[in-house]
CSV table of C-alpha atoms in Angstrom, one decimal:
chain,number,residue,atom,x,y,z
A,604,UNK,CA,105.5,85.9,81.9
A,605,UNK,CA,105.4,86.4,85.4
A,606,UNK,CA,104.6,90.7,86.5
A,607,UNK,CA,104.5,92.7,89.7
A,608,UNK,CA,102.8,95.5,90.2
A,609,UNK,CA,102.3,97.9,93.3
A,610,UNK,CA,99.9,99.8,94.8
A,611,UNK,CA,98.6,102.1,97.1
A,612,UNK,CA,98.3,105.6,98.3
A,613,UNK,CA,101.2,107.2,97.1
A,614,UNK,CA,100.9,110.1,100.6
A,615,UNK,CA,101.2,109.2,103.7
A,616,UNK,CA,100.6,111.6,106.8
A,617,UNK,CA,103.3,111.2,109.4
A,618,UNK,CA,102.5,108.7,112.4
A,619,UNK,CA,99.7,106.8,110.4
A,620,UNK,CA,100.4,103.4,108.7
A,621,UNK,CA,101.6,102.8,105.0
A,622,UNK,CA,99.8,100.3,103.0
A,623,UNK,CA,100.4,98.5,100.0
A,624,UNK,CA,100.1,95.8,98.1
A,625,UNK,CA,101.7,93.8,95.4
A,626,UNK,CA,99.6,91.6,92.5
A,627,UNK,CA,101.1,89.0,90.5
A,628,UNK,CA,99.9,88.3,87.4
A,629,UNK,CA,101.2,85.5,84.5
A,630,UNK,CA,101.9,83.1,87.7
A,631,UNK,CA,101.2,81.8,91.0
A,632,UNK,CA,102.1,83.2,94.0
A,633,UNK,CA,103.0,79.8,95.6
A,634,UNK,CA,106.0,78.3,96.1
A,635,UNK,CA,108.1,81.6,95.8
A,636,UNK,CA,108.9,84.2,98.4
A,637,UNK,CA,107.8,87.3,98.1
A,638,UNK,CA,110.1,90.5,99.4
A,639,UNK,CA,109.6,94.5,99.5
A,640,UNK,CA,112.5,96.5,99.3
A,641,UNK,CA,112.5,100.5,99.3
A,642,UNK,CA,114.5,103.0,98.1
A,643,UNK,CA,114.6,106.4,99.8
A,644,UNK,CA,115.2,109.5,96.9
A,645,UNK,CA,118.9,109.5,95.3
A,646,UNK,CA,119.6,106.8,98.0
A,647,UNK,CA,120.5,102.7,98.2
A,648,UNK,CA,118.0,100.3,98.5
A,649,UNK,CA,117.2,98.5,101.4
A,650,UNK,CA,115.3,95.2,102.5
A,651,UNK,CA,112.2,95.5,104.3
A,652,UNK,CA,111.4,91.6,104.5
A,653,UNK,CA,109.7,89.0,103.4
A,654,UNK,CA,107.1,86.3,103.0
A,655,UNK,CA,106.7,82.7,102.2
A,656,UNK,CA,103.3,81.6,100.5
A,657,UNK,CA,103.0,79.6,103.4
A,658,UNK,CA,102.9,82.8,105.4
A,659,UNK,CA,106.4,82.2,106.8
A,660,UNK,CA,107.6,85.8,107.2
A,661,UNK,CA,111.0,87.4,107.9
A,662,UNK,CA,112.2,91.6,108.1
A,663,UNK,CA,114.8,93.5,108.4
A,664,UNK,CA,116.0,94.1,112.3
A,665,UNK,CA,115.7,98.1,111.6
A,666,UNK,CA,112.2,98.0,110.8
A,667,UNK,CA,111.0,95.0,112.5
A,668,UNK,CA,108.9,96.3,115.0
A,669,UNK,CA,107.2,98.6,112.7
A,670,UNK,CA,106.5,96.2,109.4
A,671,UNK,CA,103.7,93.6,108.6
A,672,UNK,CA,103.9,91.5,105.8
A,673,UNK,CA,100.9,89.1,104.3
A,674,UNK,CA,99.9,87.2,101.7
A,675,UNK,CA,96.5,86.5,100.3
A,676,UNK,CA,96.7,83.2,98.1
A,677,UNK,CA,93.4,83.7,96.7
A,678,UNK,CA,94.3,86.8,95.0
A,679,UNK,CA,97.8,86.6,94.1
A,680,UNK,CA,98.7,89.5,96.2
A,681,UNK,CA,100.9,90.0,99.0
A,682,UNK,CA,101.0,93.5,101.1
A,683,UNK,CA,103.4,95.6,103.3
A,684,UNK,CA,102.0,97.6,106.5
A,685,UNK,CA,104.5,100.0,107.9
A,686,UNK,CA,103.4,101.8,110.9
A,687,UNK,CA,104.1,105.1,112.2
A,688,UNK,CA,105.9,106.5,109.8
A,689,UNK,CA,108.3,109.4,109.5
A,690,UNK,CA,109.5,111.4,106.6
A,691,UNK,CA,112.6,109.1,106.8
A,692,UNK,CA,110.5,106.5,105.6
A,693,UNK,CA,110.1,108.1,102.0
A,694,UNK,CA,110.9,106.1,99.2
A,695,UNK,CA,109.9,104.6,96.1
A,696,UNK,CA,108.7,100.9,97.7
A,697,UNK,CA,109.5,97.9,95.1
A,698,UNK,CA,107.8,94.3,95.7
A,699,UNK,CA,110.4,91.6,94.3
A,700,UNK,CA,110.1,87.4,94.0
A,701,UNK,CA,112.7,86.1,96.2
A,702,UNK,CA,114.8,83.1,95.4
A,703,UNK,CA,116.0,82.7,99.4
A,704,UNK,CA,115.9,79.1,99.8
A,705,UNK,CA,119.6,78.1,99.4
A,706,UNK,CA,120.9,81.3,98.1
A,707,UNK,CA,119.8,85.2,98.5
A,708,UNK,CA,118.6,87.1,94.9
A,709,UNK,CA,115.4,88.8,93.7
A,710,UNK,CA,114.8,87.7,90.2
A,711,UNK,CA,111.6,90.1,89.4
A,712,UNK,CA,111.2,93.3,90.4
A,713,UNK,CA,108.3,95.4,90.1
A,714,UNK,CA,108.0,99.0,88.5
A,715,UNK,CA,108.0,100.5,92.0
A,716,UNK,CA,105.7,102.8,93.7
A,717,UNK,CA,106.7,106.4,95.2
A,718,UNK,CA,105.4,107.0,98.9
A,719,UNK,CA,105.8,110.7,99.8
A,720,UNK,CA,105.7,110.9,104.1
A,721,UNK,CA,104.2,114.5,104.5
A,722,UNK,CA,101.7,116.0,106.2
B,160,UNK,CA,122.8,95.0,109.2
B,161,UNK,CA,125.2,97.5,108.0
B,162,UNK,CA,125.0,98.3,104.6
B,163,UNK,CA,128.1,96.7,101.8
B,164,UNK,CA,130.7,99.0,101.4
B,165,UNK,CA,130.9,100.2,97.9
B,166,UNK,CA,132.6,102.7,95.9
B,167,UNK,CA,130.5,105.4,95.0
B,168,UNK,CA,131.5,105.8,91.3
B,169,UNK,CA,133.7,104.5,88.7
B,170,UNK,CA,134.3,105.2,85.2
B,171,UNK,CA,135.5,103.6,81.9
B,172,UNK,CA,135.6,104.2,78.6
B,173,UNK,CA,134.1,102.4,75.8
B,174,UNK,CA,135.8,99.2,75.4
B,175,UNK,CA,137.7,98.7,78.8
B,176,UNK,CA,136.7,97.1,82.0
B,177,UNK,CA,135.7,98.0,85.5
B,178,UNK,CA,135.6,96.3,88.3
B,179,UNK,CA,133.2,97.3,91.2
B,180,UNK,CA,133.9,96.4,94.8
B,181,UNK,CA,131.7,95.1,97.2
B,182,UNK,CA,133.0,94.9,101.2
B,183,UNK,CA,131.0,93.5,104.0
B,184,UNK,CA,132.6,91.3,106.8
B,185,UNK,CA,132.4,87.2,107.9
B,186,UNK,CA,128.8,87.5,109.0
B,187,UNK,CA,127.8,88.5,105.4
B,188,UNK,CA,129.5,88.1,102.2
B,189,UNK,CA,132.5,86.4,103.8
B,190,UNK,CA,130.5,84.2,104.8
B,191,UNK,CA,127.9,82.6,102.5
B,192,UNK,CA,128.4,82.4,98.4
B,193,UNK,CA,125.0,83.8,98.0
B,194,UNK,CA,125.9,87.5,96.7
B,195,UNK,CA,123.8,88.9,94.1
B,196,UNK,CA,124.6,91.9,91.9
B,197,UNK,CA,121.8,94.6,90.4
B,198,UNK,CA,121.9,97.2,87.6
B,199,UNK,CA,119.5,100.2,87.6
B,200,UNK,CA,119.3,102.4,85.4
B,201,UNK,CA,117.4,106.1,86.4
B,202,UNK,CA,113.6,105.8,87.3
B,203,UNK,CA,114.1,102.5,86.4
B,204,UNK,CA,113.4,99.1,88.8
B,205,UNK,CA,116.6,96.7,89.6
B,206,UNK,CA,117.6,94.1,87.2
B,207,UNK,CA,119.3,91.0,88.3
B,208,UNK,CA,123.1,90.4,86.5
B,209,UNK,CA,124.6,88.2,88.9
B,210,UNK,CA,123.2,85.6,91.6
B,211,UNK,CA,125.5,83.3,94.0
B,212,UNK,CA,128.1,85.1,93.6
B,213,UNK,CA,129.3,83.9,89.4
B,214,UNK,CA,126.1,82.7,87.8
B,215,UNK,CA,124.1,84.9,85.6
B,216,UNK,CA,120.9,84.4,84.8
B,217,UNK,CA,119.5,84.1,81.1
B,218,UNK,CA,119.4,87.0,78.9
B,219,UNK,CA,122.5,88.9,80.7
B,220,UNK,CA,126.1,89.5,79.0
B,221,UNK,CA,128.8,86.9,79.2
B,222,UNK,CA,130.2,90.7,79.6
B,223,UNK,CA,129.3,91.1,83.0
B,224,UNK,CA,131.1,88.5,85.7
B,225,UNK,CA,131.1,87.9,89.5
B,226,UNK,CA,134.1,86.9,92.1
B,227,UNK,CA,134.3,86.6,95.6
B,228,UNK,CA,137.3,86.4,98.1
B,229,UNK,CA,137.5,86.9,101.6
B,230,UNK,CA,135.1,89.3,102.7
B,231,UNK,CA,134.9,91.2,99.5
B,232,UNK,CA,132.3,90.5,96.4
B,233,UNK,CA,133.6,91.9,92.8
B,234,UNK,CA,131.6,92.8,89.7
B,235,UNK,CA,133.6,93.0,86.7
B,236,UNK,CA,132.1,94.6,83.3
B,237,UNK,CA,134.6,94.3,80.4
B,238,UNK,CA,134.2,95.4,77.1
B,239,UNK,CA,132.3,99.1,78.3
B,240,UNK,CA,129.3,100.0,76.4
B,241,UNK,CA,127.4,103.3,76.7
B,242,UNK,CA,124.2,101.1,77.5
B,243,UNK,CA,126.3,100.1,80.8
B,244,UNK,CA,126.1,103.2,82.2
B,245,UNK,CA,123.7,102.9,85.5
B,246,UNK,CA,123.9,102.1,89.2
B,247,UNK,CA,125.2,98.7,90.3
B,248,UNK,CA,124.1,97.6,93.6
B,249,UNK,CA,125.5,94.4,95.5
B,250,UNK,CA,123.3,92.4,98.1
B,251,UNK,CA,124.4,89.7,100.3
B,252,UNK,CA,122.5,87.1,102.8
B,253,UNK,CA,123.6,87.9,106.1
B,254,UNK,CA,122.6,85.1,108.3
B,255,UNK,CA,119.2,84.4,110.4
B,256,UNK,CA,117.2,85.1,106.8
B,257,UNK,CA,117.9,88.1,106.2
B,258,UNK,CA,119.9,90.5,103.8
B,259,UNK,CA,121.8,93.3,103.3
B,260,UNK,CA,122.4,95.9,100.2
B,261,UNK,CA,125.6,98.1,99.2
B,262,UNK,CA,125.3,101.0,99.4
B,263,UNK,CA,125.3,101.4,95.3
B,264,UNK,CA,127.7,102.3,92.8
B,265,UNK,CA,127.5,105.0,90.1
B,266,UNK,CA,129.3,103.6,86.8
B,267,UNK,CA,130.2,106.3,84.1
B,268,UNK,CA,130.8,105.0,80.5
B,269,UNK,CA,133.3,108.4,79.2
């Protein structure tokens, strides 16, 4: 069956840029879209954005001008980039399929990843 | 986009049901049928129970149910069991592609 699984450095010094990226195993990365959502410590989640295979992408309005998200095809990845970041951006970071074409649900998650903001 | 409003806990006892509330406005769940519910249990990812509103996928309880009306997205669990116990989170699609979350709700099975 289809599986996600982050990764990346899991500290971040304040100002720099987080990086991670998501692999899918068990199944193609095509035709899906592919979303990360965080979750800051004891806190909701929230939508950072997403991509289409294609390379179609879409965020969140809050983060928008901070956040990069790309796919690689070839490797069955897709990555986040979130630039100059604050402690505020602290959270476990989760890469999710998206069904978004006619409706709005992520059907697989993965395990999640922890990125501590700290210098 | 402003987070769903959601209770921030509710409690049952084995058996009964509870319904968790999910409040946004016309530009969100008022507006489309595409609200999803989540469960999540501590350290654990998000799981899907409900999509578009009333469908569930495979696998999840005929327990678990969805409703909408107006502006507000329900979750009902009936028939409580310890193993419900978690934190239920609502999303909706809020126009231009995008989504929003609730803020999350904290279910205790007494």
């Amino acid at each position: 069956q289809v599986q996600l699984q982050e990764s990346g450095p899991g500290l971040v010094k304040p100002s720099e840029t987080l990086s991670l990226t998501c692999s899918v195993s068990g199944g193609s990365i095509s035709t899906y879209y592919w979303s990360w959502i965080r979750q800051p410590p004891g806190k909701g989640l929230e939508w950072i954005g997403y991509i289409y295979y294609s390379g179609s992408t879409n965020y969140n309005s809050s983060l928008k001008s901070r956040v990069t998200i790309s796919v690689d095809t070839s490797k069955n990845q897709f990555s986040l980039k979130l630039s100059s970041v604050t402690a505020a951006d602290t959270a476990v970071y989760y890469c999710a399929r998206g069904q978004l074409k006619l409706s709005w649900y992520f059907d697989l998650w993965g395990r999640g990843t922890l990125v501590t903001v700290s210098s | 986009q402003s987070a769903l409003t959601q209770p921030r806990s509710v409690s049952g006892s084995p058996g009964q049901s509870v319904t968790i509330s999910c409040t946004g406005a016309s530009s969100d769940v008022g507006g489309y049928n595409y609200v999803s519910w989540y469960q999540q249990h501590p350290g654990r990812a998000p799981k899907l129970m409900i999509y578009d509103v009333t469908k569930r996928p495979s696998g999840v309880p005929d327990r678990f149910s969805g409703s909408k009306s107006g502006n507000t997205a329900s979750l009902t669990i009936s028939g409580l069991l310890a193993e419900d116990e978690a934190d239920y989170y609502c999303c909706s699609y809020a126009g231009g592609y995008t989504g929003v979350f609730g803020g999350g709700t904290k279910l205790t099975v007494l």
